Short mmCIF file of C-alpha atoms in Angstrom, two decimals:
data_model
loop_
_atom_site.label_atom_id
_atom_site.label_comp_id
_atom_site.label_asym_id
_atom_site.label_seq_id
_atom_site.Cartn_x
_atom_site.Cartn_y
_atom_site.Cartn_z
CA UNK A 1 -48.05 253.19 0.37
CA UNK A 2 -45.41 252.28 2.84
CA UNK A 3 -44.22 254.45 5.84
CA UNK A 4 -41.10 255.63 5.30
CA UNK A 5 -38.70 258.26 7.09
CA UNK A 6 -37.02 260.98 5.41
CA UNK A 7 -34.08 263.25 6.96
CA UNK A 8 -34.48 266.26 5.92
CA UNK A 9 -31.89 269.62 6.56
CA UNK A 10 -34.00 272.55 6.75
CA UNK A 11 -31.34 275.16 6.10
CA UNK A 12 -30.17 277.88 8.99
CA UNK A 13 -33.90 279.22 9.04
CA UNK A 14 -33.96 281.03 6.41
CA UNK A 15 -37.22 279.69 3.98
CA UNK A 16 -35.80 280.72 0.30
CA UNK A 17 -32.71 278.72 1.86
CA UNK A 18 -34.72 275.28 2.32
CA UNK A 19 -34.46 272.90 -1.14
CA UNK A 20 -36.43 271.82 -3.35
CA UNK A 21 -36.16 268.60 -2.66
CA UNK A 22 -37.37 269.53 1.45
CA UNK A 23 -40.22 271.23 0.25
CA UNK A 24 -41.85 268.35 -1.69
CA UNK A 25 -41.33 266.13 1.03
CA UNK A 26 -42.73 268.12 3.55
CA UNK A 27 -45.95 268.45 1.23
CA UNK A 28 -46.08 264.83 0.72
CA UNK A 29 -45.43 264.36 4.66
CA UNK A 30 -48.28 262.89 7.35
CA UNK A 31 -46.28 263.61 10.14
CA UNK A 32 -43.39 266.53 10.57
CA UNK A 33 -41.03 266.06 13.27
CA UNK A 34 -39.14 269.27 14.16
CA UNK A 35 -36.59 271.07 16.49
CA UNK A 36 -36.55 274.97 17.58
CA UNK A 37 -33.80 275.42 14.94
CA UNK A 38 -35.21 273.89 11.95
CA UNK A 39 -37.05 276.59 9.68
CA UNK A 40 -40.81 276.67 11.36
CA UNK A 41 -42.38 279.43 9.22
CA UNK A 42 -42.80 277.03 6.35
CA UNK A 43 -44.66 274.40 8.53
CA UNK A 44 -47.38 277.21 8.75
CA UNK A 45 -47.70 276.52 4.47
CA UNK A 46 -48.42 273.06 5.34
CA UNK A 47 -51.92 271.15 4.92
CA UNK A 48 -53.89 271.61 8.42
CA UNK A 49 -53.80 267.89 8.59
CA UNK A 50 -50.12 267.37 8.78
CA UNK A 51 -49.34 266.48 12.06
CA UNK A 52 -46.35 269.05 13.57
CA UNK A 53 -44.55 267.48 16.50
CA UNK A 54 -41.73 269.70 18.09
CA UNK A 55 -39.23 267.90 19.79
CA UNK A 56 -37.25 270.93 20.39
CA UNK A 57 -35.47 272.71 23.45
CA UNK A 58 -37.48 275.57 24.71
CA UNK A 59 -36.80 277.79 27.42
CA UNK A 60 -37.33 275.98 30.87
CA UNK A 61 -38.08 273.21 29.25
CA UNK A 62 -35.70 269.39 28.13
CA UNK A 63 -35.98 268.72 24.90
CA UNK A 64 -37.42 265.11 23.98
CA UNK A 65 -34.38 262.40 24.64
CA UNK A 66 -32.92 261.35 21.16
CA UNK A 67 -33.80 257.39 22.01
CA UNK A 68 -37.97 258.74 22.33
CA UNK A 69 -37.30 260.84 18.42
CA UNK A 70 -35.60 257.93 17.14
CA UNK A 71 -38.49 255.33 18.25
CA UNK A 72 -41.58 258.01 17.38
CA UNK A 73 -39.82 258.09 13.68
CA UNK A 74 -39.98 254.21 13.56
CA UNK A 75 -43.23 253.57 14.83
CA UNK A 76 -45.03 256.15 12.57
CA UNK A 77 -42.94 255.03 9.74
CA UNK A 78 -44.21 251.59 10.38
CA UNK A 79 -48.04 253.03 10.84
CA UNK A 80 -47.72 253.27 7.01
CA UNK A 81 -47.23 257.10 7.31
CA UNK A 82 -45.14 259.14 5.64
CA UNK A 83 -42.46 260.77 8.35
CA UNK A 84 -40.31 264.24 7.55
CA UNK A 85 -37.60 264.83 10.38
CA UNK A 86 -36.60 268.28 9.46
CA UNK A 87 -33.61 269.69 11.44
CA UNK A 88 -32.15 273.16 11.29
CA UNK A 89 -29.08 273.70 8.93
CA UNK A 90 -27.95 269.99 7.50
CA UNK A 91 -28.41 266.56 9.20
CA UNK A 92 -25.27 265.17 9.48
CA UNK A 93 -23.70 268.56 10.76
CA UNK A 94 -23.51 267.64 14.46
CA UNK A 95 -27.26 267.26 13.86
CA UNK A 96 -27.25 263.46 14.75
CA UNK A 97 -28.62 262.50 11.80
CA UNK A 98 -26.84 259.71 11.85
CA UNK A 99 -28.11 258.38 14.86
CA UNK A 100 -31.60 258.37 13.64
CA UNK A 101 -30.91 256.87 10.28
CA UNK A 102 -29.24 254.39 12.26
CA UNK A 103 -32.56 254.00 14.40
CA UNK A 104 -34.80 253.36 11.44
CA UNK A 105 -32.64 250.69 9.57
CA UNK A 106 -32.20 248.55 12.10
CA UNK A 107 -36.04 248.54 12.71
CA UNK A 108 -36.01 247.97 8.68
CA UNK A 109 -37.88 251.19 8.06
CA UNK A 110 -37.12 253.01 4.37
CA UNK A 111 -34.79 255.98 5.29
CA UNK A 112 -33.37 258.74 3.00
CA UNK A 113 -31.22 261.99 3.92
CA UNK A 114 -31.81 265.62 2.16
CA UNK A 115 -28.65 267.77 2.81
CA UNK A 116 -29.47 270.99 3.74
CA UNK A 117 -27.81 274.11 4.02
CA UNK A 118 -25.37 274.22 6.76
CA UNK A 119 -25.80 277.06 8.96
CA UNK A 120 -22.27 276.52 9.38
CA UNK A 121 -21.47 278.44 6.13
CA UNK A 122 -24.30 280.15 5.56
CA UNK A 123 -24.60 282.24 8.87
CA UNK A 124 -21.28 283.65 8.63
CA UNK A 125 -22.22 284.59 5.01
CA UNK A 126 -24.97 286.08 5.63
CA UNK A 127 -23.01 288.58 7.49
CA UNK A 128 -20.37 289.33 5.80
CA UNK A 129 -17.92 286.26 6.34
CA UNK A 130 -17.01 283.90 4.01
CA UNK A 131 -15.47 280.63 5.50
CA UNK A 132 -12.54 280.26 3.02
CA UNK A 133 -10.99 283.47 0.83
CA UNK A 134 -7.85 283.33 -1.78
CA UNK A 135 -4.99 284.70 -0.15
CA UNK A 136 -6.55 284.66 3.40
CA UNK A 137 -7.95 281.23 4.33
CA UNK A 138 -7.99 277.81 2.17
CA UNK A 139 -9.72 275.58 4.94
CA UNK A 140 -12.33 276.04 7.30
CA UNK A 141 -12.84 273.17 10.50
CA UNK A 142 -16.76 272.88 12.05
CA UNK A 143 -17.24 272.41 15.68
CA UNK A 144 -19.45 271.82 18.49
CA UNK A 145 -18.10 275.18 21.13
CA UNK A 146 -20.08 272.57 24.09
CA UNK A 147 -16.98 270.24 24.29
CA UNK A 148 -13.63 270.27 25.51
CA UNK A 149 -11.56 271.52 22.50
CA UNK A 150 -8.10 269.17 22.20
CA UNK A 151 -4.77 270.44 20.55
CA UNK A 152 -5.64 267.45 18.11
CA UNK A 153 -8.99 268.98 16.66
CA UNK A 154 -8.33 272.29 16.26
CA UNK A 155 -5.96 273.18 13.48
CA UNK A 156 -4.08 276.83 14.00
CA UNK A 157 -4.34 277.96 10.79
CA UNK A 158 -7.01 278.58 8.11
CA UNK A 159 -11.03 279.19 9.65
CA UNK A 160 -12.78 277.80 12.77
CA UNK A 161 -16.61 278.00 13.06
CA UNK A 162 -17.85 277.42 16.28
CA UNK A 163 -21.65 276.22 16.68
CA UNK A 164 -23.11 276.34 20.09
CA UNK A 165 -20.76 279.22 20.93
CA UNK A 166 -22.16 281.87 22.86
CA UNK A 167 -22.20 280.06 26.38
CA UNK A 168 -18.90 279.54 27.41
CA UNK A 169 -17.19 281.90 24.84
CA UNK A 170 -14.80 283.26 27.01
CA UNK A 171 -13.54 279.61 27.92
CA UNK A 172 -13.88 278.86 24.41
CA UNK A 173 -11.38 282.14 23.79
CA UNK A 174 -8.59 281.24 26.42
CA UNK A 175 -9.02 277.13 25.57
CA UNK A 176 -8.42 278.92 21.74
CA UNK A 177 -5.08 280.60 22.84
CA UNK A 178 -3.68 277.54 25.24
CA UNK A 179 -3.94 275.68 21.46
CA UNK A 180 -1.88 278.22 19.50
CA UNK A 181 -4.29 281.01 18.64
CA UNK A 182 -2.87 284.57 18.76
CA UNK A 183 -4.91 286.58 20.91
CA UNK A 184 -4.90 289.03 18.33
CA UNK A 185 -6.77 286.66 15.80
CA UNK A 186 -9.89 288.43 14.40
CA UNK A 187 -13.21 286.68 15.75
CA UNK A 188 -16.94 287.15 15.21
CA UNK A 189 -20.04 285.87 17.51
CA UNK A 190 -22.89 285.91 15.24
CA UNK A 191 -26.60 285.72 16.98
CA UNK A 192 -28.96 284.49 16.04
CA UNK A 193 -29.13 282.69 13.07
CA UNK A 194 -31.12 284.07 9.83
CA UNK A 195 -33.68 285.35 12.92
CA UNK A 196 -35.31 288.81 14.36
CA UNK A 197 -32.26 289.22 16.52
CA UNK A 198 -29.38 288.42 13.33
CA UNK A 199 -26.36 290.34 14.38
CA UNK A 200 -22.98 290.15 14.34
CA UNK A 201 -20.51 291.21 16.73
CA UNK A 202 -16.54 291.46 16.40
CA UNK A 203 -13.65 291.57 18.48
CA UNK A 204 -10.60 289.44 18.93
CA UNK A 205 -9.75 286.20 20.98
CA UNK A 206 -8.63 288.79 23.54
CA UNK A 207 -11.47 290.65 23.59
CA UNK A 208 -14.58 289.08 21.79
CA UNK A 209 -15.71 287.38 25.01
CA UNK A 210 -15.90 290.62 26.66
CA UNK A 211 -17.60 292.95 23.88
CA UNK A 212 -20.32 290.12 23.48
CA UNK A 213 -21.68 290.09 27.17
CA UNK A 214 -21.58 294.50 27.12
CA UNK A 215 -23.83 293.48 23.97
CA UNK A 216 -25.69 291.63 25.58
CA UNK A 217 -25.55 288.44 22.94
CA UNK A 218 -27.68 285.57 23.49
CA UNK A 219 -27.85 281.65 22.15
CA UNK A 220 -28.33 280.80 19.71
CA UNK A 221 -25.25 281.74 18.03
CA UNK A 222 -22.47 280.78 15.59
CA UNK A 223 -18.39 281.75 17.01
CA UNK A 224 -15.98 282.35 13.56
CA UNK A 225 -12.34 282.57 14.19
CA UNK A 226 -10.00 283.96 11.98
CA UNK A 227 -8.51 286.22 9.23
CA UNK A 228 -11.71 285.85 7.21
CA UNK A 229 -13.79 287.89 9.83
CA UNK A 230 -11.70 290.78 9.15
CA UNK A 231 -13.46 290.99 5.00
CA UNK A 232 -16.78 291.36 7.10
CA UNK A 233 -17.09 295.11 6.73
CA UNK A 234 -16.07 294.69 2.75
CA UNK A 235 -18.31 291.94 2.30
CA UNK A 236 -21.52 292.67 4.03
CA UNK A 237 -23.67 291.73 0.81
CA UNK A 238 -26.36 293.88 -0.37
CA UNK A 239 -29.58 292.47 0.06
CA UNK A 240 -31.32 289.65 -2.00
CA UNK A 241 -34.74 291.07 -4.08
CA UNK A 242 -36.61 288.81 -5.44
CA UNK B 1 -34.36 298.11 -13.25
CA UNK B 2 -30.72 298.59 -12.08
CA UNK B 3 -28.68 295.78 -12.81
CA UNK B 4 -27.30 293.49 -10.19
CA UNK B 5 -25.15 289.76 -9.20
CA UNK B 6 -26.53 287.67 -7.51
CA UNK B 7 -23.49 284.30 -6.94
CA UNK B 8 -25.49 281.73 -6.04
CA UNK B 9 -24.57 278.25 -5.06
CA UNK B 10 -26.03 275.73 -6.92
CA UNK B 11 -25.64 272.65 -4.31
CA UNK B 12 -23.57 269.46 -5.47
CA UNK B 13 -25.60 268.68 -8.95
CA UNK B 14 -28.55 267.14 -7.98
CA UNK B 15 -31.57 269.54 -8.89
CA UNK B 16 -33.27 268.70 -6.22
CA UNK B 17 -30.79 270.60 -3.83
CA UNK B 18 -30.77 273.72 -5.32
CA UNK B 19 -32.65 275.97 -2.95
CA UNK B 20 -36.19 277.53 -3.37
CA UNK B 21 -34.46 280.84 -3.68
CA UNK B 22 -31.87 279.55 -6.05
CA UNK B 23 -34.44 278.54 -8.19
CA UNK B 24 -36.34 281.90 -8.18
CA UNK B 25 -33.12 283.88 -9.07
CA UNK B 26 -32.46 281.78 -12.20
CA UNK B 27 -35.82 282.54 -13.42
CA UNK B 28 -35.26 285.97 -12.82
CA UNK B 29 -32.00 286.59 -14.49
CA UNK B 30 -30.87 288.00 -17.81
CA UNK B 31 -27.48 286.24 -17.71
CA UNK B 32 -26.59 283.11 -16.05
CA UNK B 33 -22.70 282.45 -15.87
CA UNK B 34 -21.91 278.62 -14.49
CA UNK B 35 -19.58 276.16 -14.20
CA UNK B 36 -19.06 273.29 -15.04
CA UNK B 37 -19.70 271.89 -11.24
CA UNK B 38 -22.75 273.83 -11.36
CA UNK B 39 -26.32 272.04 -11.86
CA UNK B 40 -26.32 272.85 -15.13
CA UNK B 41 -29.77 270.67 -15.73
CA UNK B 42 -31.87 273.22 -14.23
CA UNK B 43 -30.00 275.70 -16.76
CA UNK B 44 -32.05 273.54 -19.74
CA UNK B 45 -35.72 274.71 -18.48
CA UNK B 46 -34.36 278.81 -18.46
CA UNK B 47 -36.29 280.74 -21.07
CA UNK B 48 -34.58 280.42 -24.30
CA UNK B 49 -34.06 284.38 -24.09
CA UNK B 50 -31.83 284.08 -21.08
CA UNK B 51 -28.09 284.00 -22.13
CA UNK B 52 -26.06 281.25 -20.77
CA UNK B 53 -22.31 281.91 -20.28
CA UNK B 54 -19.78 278.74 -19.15
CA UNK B 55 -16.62 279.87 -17.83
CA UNK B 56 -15.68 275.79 -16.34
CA UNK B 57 -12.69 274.08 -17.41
CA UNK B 58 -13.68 271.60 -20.05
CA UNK B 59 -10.92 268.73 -21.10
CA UNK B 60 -8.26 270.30 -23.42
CA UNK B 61 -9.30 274.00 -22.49
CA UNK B 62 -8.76 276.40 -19.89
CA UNK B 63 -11.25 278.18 -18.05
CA UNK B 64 -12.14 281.34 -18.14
CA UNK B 65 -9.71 283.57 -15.83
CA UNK B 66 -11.28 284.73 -12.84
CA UNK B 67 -10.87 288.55 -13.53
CA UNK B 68 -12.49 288.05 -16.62
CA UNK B 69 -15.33 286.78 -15.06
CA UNK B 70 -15.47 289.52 -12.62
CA UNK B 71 -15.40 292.44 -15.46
CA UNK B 72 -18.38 289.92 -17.35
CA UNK B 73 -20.13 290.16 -14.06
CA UNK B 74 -19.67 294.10 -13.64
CA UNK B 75 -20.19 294.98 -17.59
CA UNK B 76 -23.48 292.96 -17.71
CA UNK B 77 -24.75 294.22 -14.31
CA UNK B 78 -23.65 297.47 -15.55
CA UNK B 79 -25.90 297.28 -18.77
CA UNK B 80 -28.61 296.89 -16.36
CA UNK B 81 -28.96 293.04 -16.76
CA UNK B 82 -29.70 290.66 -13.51
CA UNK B 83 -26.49 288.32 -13.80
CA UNK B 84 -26.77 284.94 -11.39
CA UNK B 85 -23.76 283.38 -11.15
CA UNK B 86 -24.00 279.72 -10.55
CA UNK B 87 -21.89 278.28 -8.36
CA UNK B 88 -21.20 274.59 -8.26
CA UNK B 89 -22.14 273.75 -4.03
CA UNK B 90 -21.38 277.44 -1.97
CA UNK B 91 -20.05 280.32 -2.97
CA UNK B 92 -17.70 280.91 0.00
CA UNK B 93 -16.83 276.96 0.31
CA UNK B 94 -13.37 277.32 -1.64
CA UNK B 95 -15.48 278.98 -4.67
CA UNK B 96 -13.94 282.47 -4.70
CA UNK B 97 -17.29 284.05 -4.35
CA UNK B 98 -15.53 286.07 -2.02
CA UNK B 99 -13.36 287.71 -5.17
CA UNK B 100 -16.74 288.13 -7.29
CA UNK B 101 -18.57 289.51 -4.67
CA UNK B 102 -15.27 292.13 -3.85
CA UNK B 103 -15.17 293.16 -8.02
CA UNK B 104 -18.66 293.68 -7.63
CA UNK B 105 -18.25 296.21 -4.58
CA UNK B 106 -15.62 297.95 -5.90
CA UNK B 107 -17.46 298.39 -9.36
CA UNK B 108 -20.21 299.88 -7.50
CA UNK B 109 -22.44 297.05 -8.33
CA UNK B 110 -25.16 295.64 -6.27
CA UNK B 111 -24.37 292.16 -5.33
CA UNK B 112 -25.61 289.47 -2.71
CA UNK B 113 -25.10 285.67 -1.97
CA UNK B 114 -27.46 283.16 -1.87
CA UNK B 115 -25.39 279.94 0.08
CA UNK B 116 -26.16 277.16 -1.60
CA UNK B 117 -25.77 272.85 -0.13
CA UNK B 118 -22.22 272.36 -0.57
CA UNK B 119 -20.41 269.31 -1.34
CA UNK B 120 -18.36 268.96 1.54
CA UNK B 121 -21.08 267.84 3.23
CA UNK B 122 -23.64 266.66 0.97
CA UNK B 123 -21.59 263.92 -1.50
CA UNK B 124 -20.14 262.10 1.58
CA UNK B 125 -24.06 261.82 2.75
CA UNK B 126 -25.21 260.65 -0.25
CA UNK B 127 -22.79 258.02 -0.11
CA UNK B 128 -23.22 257.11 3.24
CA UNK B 129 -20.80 259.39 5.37
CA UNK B 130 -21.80 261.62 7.86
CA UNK B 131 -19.46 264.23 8.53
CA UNK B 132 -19.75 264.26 12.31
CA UNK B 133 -21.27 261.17 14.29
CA UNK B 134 -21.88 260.92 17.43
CA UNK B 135 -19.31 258.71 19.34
CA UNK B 136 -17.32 258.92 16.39
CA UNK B 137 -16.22 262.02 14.86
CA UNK B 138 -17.08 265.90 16.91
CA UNK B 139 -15.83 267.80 14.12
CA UNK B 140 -14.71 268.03 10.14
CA UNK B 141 -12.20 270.08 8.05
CA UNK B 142 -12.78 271.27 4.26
CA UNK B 143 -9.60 272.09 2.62
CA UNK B 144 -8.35 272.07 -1.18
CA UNK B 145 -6.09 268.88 -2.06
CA UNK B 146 -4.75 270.85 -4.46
CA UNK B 147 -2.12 272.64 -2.07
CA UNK B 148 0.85 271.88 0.27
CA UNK B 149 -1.19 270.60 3.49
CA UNK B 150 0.60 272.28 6.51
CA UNK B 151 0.64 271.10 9.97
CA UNK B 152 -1.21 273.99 11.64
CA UNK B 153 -4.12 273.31 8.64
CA UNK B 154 -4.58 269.82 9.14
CA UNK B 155 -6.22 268.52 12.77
CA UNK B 156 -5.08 264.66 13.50
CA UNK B 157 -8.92 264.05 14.61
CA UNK B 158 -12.30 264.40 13.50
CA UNK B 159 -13.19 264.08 9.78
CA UNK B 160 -11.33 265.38 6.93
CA UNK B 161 -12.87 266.27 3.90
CA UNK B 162 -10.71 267.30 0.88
CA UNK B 163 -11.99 268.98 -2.52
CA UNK B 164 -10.37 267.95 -5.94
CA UNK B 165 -8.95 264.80 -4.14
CA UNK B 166 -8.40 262.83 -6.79
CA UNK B 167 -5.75 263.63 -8.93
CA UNK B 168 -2.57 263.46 -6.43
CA UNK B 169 -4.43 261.30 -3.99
CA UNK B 170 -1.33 259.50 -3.01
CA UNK B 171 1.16 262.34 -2.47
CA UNK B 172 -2.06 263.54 0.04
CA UNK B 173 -2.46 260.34 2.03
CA UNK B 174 1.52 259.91 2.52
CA UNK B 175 1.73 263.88 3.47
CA UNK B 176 -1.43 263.16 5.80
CA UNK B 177 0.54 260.08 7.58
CA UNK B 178 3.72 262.82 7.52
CA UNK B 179 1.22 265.23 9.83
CA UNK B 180 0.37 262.05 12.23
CA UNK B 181 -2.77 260.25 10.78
CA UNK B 182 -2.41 256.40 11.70
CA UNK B 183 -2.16 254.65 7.98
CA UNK B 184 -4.68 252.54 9.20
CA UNK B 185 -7.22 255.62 8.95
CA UNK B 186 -10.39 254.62 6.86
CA UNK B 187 -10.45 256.58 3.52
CA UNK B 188 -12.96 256.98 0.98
CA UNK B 189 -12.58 258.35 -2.49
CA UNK B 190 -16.17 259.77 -4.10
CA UNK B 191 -16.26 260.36 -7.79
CA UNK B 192 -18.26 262.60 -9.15
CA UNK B 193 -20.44 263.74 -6.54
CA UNK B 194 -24.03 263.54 -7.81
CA UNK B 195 -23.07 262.75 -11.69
CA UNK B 196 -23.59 259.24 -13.52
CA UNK B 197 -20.02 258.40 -12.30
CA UNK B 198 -20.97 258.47 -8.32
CA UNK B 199 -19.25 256.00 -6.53
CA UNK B 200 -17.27 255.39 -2.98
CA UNK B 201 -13.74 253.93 -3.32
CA UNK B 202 -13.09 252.42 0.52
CA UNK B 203 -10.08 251.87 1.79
CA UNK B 204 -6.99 253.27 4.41
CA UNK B 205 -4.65 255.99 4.02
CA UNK B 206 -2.27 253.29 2.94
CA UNK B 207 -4.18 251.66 0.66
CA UNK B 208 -6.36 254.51 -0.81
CA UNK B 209 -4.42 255.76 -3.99
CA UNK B 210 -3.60 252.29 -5.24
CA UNK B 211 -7.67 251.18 -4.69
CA UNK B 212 -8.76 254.14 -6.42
CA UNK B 213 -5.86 254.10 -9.12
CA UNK B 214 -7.10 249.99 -9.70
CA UNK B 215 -10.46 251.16 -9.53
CA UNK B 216 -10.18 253.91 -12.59
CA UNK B 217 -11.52 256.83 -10.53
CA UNK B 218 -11.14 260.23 -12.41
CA UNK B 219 -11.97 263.81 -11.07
CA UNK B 220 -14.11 265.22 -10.41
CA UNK B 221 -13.38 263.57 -6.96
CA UNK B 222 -13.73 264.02 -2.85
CA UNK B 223 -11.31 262.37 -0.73
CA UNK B 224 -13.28 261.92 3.25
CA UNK B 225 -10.29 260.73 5.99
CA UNK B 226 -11.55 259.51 9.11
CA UNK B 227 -13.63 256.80 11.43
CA UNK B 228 -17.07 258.20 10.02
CA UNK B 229 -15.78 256.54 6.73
CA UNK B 230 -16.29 253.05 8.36
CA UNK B 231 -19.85 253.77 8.85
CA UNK B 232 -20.80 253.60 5.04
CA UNK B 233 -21.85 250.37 4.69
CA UNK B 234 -24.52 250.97 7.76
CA UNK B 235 -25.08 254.10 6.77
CA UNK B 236 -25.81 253.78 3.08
CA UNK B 237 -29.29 255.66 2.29
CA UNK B 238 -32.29 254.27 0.83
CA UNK B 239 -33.44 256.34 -2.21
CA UNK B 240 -35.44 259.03 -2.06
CA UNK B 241 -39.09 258.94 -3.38
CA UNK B 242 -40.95 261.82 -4.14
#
């Protein structure tokens, strides 16, 4: 049949958290084309002939520019071969999804999205946080912690989920507080993701900067601001059995 | 065995976005109670043995009332029954998982979440809008339409994506223009997220309630505000083939 491409959100790493949907295509797939965050144990599943390309950041190393992922995607697409781009979390989710979808339909190549599960949410579940609670937050605003936050972005009220946010927290913090953040507003750094190292550590916008480097808190991790991190010890969900 | 909840998002309708785990949960329960945003599809190929409870709204009747569900959800678990309770999109995305989850605790009753694809994300992609883009939009806000929007809630940049948008859609656009969006801002209107009904209403913040009024668009609806709106047309997915 014809190449096609297919973005494809791989959840926050999590594999009981990846769809339906994203595990039939990546069955179907000739090529997989994935990043450090995107879900990797299920690739191990996968027929030995699937080709597994990693595009990802790794330590010391640059990941592959987004122009070279967005032309590999075409040109295997137009090999005739069936192309999964799975990305961690969901694609369009400061995952620039968008940008390769763009890529492949101006080069005419068949193009689909599969929504994942946004880490987004998800992580801060996972540990206790849920992004919006009756009585204690009705909104909840995604954003990238590696750009200069503006008073026009970054509503005072309701939740703030930070991706990206363990470099630079204590910037992050203060640049918080200049907007109209109380100092003494609950916040959570979360490391790590659904992986090995999944933790969660709490402070305040005064001090969460501070009690993250004594913990010694490493990327990658997910910043939450807000009265909702204060249900964490209440809501720390018993495990799943399946 | 003991009984237990498991609240489990269902994603945005489509089958094909409920998650692996989702899926394995559902086979496993005793008791499923959904909603009516919830896939309920997937609730036709349960064993015939497995009780089905709907506590939606339906037209003409009120839904069940949320502490009711909670004591359903603690009486069943208590019997020794594995409830799932099927969440339309995620639990903790304005879903009041965070209640359930709390009545569970306090009942003594083993609970967990399994985050599901929420809408928020997921029926804008479907129709063509990313959330974030590259160049275009850094960040995006989930809130409930169905409330006063304050200015502290409500960023003036990024994307905006509002739940239950449709009904009052034009008191929400003026109040937005109140807050400082330009009335030039694109606006869509999506009905029905993954039903038959799925469409995208384009237009400004000026023009927005009177297109979707003309156009007959009835909830259940999302409202997206911002520039990532004007990328629809380019964006618009192929379908996917499995």
């Amino acid at each position: 049949g014809p190449g096609r491409v297919d973005l494809v959100g791989g959840g926050p790493g999590d594999p009981g958290l990846l769809t339906t949907r994203a595990r039939r295509l990546l069955a179907q797939a000739d090529v997989v084309v994935h990043d450090t965050l995107a879900p990797t144990s299920v690739l191990d599943e996968l027929d030995p002939d699937v080709e597994l390309v990693d595009v990802g950041k790794t330590a010391g190393h640059h990941p592959v520019p987004q122009h070279e992922i967005n032309l590999f995607l075409v040109e295997h697409a137009r090999r005739g071969r069936r192309v999964v781009r799975l990305k961690g979390g969901d694609p369009f989710v400061l995952g620039r999804g968008g940008e390769e979808l763009l890529a492949c339909r101006e080069a005419g190549v068949t193009v689909a999205v599969t929504p994942g599960v946004t880490s987004a949410v998800s992580v801060p579940a996972a540990l206790g946080i849920p992004v919006t609670h009756r009585g204690v937050s009705r909104s909840f605003t995604v954003l990238s912690a590696h750009e200069d936050l503006r008073a026009g972005q970054v509503p005072t009220e309701g939740t703030l989920v930070l991706l990206m946010g363990v470099s630079g927290l204590a910037a992050t913090a203060d640049r918080l507080v200049a907007l109209g953040w109380s100092a003494t507003t609950p916040a959570a750094v979360l490391e790590d993701g659904f992986g090995e190292r999944q933790r969660r550590v709490v402070g305040t916008l005064a001090d969460i900067a501070g009690r993250a480097e004594q913990a010694g808190v490493r990327p990658p991790g997910i910043v939450v601001v807000g009265e909702v991190v204060a249900l964490a010890p209440a809501m720390q969900p018993d495990p799943v059995v399946l």
